[in-house]
Coordinates of C-alpha atoms in Angstrom, one line a residue:
X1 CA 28.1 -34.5 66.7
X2 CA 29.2 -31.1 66.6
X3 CA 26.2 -28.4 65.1
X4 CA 25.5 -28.4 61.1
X5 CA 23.7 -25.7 60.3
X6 CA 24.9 -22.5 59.5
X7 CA 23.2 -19.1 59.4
X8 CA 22.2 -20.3 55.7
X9 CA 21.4 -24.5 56.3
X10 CA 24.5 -26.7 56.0
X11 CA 27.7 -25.5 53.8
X12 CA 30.5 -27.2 53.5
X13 CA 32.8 -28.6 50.7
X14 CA 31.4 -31.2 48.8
X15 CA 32.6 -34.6 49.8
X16 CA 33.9 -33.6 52.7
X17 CA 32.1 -33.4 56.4
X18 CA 29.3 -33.0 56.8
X19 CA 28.9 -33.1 52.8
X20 CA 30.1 -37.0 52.8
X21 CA 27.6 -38.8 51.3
X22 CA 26.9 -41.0 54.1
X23 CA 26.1 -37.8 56.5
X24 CA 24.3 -36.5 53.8
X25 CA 21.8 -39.6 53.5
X26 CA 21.6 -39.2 57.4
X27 CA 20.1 -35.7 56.6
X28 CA 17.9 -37.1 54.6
X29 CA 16.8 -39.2 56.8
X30 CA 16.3 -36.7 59.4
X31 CA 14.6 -34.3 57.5
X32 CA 11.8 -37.4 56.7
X33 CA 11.4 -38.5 60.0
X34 CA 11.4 -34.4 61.3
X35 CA 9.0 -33.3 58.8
X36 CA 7.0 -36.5 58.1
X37 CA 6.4 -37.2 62.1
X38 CA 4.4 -40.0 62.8
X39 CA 5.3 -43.5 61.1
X40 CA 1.6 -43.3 58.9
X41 CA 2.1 -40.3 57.2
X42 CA 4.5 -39.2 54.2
X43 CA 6.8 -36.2 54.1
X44 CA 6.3 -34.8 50.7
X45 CA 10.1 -32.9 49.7
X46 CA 11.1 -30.8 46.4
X47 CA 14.1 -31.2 45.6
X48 CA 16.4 -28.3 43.3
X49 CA 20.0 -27.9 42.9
X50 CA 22.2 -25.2 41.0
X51 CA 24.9 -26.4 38.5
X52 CA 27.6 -27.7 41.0
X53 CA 29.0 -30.9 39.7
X54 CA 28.1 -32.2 43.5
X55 CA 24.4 -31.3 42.7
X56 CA 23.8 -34.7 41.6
X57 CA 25.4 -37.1 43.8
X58 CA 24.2 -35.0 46.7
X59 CA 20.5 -35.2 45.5
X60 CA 21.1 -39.2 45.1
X61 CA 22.3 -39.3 48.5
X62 CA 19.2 -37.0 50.3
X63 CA 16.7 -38.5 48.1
X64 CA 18.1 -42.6 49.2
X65 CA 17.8 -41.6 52.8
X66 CA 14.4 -39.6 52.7
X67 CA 13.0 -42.3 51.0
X68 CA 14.4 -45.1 53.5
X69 CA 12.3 -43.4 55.8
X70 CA 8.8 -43.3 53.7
X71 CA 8.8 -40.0 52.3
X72 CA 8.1 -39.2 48.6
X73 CA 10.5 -36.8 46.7
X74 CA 10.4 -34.9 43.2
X75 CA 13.8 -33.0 41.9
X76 CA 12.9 -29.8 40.4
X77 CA 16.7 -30.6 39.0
X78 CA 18.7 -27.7 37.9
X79 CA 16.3 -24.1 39.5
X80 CA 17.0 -21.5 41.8
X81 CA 16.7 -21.3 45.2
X82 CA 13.5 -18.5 45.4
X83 CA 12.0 -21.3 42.3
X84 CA 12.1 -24.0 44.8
X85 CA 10.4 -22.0 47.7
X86 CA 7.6 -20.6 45.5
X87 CA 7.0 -24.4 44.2
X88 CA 7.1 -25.3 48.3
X89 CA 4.3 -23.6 48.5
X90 CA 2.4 -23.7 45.0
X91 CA 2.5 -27.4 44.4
X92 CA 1.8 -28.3 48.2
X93 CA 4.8 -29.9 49.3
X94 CA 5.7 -30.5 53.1
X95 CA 9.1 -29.0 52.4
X96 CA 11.3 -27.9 49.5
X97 CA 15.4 -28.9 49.8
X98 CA 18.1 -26.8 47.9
X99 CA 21.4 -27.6 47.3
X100 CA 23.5 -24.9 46.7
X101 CA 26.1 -23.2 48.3
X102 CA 25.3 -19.8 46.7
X103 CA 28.0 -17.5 46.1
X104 CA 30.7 -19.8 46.5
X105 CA 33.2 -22.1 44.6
X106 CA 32.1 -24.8 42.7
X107 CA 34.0 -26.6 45.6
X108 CA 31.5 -25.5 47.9
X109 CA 28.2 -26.9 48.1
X110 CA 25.0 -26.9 51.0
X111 CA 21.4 -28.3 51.5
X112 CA 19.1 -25.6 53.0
X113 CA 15.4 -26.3 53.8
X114 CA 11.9 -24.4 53.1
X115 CA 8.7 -24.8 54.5
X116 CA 5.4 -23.7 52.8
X117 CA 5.3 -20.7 54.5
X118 CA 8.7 -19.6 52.7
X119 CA 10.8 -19.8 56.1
X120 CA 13.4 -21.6 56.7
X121 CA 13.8 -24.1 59.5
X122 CA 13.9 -22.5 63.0
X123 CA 16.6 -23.2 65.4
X124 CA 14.4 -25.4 67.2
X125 CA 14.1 -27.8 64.3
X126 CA 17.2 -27.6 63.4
X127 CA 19.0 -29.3 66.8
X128 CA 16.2 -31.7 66.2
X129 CA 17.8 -32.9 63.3
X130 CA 20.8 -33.0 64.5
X131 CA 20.1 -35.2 66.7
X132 CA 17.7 -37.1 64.9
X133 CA 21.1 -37.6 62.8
X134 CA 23.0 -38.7 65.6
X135 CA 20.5 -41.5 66.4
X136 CA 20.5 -43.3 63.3
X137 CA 23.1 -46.0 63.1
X138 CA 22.6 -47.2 59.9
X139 CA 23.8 -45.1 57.2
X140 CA 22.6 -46.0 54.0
X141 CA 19.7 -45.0 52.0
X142 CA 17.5 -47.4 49.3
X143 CA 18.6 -47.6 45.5
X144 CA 16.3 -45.6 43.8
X145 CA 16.6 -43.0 40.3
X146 CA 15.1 -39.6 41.2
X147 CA 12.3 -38.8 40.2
X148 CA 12.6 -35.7 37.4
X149 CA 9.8 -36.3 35.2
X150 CA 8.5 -33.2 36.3
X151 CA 11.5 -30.7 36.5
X152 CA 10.2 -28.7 33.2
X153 CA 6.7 -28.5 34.2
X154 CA 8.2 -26.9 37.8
X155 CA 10.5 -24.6 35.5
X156 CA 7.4 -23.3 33.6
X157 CA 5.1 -23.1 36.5
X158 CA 7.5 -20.6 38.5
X159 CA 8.4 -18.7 35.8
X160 CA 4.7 -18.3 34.9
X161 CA 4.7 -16.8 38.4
X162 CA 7.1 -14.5 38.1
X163 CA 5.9 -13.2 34.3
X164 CA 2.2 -13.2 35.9
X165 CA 3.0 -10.6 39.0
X166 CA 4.9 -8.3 36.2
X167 CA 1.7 -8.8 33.5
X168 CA 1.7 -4.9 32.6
X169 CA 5.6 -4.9 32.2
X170 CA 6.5 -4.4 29.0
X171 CA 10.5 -4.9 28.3
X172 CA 10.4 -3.7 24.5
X173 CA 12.5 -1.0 24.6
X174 CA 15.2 -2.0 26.6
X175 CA 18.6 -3.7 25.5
X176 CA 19.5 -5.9 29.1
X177 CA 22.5 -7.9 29.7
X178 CA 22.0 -10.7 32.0
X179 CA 25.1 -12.5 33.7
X180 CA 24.0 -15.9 34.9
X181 CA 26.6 -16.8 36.8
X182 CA 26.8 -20.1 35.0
X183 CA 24.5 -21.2 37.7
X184 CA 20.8 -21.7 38.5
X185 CA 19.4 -19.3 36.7
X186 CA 21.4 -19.6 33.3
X187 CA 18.6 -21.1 30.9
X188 CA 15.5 -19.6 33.7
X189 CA 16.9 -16.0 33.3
X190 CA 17.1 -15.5 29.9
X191 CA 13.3 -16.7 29.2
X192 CA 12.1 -14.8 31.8
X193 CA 13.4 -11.5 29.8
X194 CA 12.4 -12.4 26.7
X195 CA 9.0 -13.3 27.6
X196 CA 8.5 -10.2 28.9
X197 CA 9.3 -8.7 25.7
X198 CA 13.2 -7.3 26.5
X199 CA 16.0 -7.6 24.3
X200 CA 18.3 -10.1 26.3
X201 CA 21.9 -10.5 25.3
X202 CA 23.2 -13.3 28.1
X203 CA 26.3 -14.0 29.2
X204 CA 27.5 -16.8 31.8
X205 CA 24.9 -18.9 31.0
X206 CA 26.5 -21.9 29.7
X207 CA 27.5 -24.4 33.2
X208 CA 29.7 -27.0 33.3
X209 CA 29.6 -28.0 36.7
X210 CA 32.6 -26.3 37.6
X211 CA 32.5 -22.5 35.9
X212 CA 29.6 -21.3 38.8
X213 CA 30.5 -18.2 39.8
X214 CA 34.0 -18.3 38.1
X215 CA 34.9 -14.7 37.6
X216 CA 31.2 -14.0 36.7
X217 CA 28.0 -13.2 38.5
X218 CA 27.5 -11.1 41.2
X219 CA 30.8 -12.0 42.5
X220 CA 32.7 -9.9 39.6
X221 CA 30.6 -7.5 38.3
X222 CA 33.8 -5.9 36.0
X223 CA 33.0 -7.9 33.0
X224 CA 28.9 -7.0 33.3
X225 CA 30.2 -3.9 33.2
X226 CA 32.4 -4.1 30.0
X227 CA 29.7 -5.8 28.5
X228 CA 26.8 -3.2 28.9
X229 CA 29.0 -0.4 27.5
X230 CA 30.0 -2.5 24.8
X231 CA 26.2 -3.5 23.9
X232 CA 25.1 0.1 24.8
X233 CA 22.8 -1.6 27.1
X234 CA 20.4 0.0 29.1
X235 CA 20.1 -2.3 31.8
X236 CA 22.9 -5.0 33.2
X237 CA 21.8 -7.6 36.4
X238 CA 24.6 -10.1 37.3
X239 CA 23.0 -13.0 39.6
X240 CA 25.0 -15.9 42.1
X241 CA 25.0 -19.5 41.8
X242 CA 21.1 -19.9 43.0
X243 CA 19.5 -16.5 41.9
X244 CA 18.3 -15.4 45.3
X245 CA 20.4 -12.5 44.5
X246 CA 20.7 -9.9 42.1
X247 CA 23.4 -6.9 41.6
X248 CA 23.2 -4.0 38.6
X249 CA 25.1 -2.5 36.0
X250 CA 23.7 1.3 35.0
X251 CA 23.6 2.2 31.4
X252 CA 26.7 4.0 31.9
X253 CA 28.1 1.0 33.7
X254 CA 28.1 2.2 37.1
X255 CA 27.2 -0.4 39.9
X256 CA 24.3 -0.8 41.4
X257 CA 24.6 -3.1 44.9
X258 CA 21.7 -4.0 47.4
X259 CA 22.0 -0.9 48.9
X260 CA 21.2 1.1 46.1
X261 CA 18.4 -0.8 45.0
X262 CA 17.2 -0.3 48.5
X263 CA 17.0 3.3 47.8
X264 CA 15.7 3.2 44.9
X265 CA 13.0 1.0 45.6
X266 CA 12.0 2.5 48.6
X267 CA 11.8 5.8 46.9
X268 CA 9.0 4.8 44.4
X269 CA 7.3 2.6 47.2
X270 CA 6.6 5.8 49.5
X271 CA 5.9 7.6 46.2
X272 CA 3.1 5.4 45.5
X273 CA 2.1 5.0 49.5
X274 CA 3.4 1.5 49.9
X275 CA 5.8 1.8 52.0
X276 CA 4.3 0.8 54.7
X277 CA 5.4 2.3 58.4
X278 CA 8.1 4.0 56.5
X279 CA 10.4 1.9 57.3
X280 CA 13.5 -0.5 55.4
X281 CA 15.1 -3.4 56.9
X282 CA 19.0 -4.1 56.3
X283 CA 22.1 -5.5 58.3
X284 CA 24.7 -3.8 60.1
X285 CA 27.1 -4.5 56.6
X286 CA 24.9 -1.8 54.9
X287 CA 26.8 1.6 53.8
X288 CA 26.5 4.4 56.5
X289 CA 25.1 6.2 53.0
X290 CA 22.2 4.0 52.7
X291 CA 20.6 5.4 56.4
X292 CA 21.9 9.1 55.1
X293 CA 19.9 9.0 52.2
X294 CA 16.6 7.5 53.7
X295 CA 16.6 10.0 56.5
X296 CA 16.2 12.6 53.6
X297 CA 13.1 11.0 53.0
X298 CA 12.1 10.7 56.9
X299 CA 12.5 6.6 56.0
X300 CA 13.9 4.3 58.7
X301 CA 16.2 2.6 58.7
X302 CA 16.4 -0.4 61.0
X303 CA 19.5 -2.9 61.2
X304 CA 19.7 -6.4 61.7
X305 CA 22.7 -9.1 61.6
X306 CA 23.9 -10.0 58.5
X307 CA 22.0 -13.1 57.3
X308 CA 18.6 -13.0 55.2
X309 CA 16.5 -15.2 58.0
X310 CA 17.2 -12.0 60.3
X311 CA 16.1 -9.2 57.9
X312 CA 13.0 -11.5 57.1
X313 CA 12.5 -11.6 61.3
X314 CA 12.9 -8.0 61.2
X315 CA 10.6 -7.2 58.2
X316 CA 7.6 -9.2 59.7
X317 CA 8.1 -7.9 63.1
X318 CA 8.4 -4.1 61.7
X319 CA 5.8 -4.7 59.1
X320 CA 7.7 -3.6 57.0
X321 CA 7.5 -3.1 53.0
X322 CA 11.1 -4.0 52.0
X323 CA 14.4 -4.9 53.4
X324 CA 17.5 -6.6 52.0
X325 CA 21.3 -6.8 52.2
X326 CA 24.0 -4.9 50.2
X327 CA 25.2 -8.1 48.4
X328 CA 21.7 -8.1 46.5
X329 CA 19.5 -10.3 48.8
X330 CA 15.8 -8.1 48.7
X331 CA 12.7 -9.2 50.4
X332 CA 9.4 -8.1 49.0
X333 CA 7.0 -9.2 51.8
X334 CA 4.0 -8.9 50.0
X335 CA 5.1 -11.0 47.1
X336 CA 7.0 -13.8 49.5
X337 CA 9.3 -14.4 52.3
X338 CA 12.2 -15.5 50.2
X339 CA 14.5 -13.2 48.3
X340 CA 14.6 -13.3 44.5
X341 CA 17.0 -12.2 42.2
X342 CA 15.1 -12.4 38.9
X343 CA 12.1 -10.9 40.9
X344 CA 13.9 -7.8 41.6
X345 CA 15.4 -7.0 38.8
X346 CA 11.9 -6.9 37.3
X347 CA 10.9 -4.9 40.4
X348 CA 13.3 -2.2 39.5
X349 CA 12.9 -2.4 35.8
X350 CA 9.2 -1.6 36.7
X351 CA 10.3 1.1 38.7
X352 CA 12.5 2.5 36.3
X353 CA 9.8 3.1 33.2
X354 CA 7.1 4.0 36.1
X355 CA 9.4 6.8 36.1
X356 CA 10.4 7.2 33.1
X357 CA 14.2 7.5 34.2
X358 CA 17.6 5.8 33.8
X359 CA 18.8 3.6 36.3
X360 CA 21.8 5.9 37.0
X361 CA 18.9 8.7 37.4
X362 CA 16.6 6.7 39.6
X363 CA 20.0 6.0 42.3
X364 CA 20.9 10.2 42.6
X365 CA 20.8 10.9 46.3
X366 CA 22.2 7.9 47.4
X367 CA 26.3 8.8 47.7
X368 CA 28.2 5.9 49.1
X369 CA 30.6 6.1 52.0
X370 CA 34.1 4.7 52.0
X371 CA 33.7 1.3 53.4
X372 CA 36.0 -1.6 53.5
X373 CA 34.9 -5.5 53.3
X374 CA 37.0 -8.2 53.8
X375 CA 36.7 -11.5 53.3
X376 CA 38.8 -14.5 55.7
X377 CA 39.1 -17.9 55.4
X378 CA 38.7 -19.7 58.6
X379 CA 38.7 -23.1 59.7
X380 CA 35.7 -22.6 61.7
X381 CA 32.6 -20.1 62.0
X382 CA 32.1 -19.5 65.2
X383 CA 29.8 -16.2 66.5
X384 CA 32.2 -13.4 67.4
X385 CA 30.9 -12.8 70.8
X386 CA 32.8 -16.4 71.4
X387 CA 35.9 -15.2 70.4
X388 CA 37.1 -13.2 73.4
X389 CA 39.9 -11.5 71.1
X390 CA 37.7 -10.5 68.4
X391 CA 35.0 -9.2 71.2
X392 CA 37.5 -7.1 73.1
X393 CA 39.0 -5.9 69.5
X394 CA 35.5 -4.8 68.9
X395 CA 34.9 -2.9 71.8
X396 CA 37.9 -1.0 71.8
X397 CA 37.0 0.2 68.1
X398 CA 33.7 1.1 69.5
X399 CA 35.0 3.0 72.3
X400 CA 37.5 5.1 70.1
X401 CA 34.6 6.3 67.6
X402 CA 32.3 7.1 70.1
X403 CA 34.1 9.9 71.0

């Protein structure tokens, strides 16, 4: 069997290898005989989905093979990825299973893996489970109906979380326009706002298995855009299909990407002496004007490859405070390993009355470099450095602007 996982678990389209739902019960079965170990004890899973028409059958499919192979499940149902994690953790599972495929089509779906700790599986575990999957030869699960009785008492519990670490924040004055994406976070976001007192006019937020991240969400942030001048908004966050990632709309409807909110964030962290080491994380895909900026502050900067497990490595080995990726993925260490969209929006609305400014304001200092991002289809992801054209491309480039 050729390798599953990805930088970000398995992806793939749905119904198709390795999203078939007999490989897909094989995972399950892997990920209970990996994680539970010996025959006498029980893996304990969480299971959450986004809105993916998919979702469903590929929840049946995990849950019938984990639980031919003694574990117990509980589907979180319809949550985002970050509520999952937390949960992990919070309701002391063994291990917390998303499926999503983030960002991407409806088409498109994936199963990614947490552990308590908020990390995903390590390399090592993952070629265990491949081959844990190879070893099976039978491939069906047990007939079972998921278990769900719980899903709005994990809803509640994780957005009591998040409304609990921003207690003091106080949303009153502000007029915010959330873009759901039509995906995870389409009836979490919304609540989340409002309980914290904000005037929420949401849009995107009505799924119907196929509309996830349909010209909406952090993929298209042009009609966020339209919609916070129209509502003379102050604030505008557009989220993907699982919420682990947030992008921002300025009350004058200028964007605000990762990078950005890196600076801005990093700006009131060293203000208030929590920025620790003076030092941010981000990947080698983050504008040249990003570094620029943070040197004016005598900040850090320290690169990583593009991928959140890496700029997690990188923020625990640097100790760092914060680090993130331009297309909205933020880490804030201290309040867990996972990114989370709704979490940084708060962070930055937070920010933004702590200093009494406009969003606009708060990112003055940060000037963007041209950059160009491109996105191929391929029929297969392979690392570059295996490519020998794309290495010897690369090298030339290098060469030529090191001059």
């Amino acid at each position: 069997m050729k390798k599953l996982f990805g930088t970000d678990g398995i992806r793939a389209e749905a119904g198709k290898f390795p999203l078939d739902r007999s490989t897909v019960t094989l995972i399950g079965k892997a990920l209970a005989k990996h994680i539970g170990g010996d025959a006498d004890q029980k893996a304990r899973f969480l299971i959450g989905r986004d809105t993916r028409e998919s979702g469903t059958w590929i929840e049946d499919a995990i849950v019938a093979g984990a639980l031919s192979e003694g574990a117990v499940c509980q589907s979180a149902g319809v949550i985002t990825t970050p509520g999952v994690a937390y949960l992990t953790s919070a309701e002391d599972f063994d291990a917390g299973i998303v499926i999503s495929a983030s960002h991407n089509p409806y088409q498109d779906n994936g199963v990614k893996v947490f552990l308590p700790s908020g990390k995903k599986l390590d390399a090592a575990a993952e070629r265990e489970i491949e081959g844990l999957i190879c070893q099976f030869t039978d491939t069906e699960g047990v007939d079972v109906d998921v278990d769900s009785s719980k899903a709005e008492i994990f809803h509640e519990k994780y957005l009591d979380h998040l409304a609990d670490n921003f207690r003091k924040l106080d949303l009153s004055a502000l007029r915010i326009v959330v873009d759901c994406a039509n995906g995870a976070a389409s009836d979490l976001a919304p609540k989340l706002f409002n309980k914290l007192g904000g005037e929420v006019i949401a849009i995107n937020n009505k799924p119907d298995g196929s509309n996830i991240n349909r010209d909406c969400g952090s993929m298209h942030l042009e009609h966020l855009q339209r919609k916070v001048l129209e509502q003379n908004a102050d604030f505008g966050v557009a989220f993907d299909g699982d919420a682990d990632r947030s992008l921002f709309v300025d009350e004058k409807g200028g964007l605000v990407d990762g990078d950005a909110t890196l600076w801005i964030m990093a700006q009131h962290l060293q203000d208030t002496q929590r920025l620790n080491k003076e030092v941010v994380v981000a990947t080698v895909m983050s504008n040249i004007g990003l570094e620029v900026a943070l040197r004016s502050r005598n900040i850090e900067l320290l690169r990583t490859d593009v991928g959140d497990k890496f700029v997690l490595r990188a923020i625990l080995e640097s100790e760092a405070s914060i680090g993130g990726e331009q297309s909205g993925h933020i880490i804030f260490p201290e309040n867990g390993l996972v990114g989370d969209g709704m979490q940084t929006a708060l962070s930055l609305l937070e920010t933004l009355i702590a200093n009494g400014k406009s969003l606009s304001e708060m990112k003055n200092g940060f000037d963007q470099y041209p950059q160009i991002l491109v996105n191929v289809k391929v029929t297969e992801k392979r690392p570059f450095e295996e490519v020998d054209e794309i290495t010897k491309k690369a090298l030339e480039i290098e060469s030529k602007l090191s001059r």
